[in-house]
């Protein structure tokens, strides 16, 4: 497979996986926050699609470009997923705090918005694992799959 087709396959697989996660969020949000706006729900859908594309892109690197250590799929997914959602939490801390304050029952135990960063690490791991399984990792000629 030529390099461009491989890159499109890897990133496309990760985007579709992110889209599925985003759709689950889009349709699942009303169960937790019935009054949440369509804008927020659409933002979640688009966020996880973009999130998947970024995770897929980073799967082209199997070795850290500066420090030279190996980055297996589980490491990349966890680290980059955590990082992306951590940035989102910093940007929307007040919004996430307000949403979490509305949760009752088991959700009340997760009232700190930083739990979204942990959730990002789980989603990043899932997306990278699926993309690696379907499309491999690294660049052609340097693939490790």
Phi, psi and omega in degrees: 000134180288163187301314182297317179297321179297314181298316179297319179296315182295309182291321178297318178298317180292322178295318180295320177297317176297323177298318178298316178297317178298321177294321176299317177296316181303313182275341181271337182304318180301337178291330181260321183227083186299333183268004184291144186288158176294330178298314180296315180298317177294324177298320177298316179300311180290325179300310184287336172291314177294318177306314179297318179299318181293315178299317179298319179297316181292342176291351175285344180257114177259352178226138180299128185294333180264317189259348173077006179274153182289139178240091178293167185303319182295324180291310180302311183301314181294311185293309183289325176297316177300313183299313182298315180286333175297317177298318178299318179297319178296321181288327186236035185304314181297319180297313180294322178298316179296319179296314183292333179291342179277347184281141178240169177072224184296331181294337180296338178287345182246053187276352179272127181300341179296346174297335177293329176291320176296318177301322177298324178293323178292315179294321177297318177298314180299312182297314181294322179296316179294313181297321179291319180296317184277317189247350184087186179221163182077178177272152178306139184090339178236013183295147183249351186296000000 
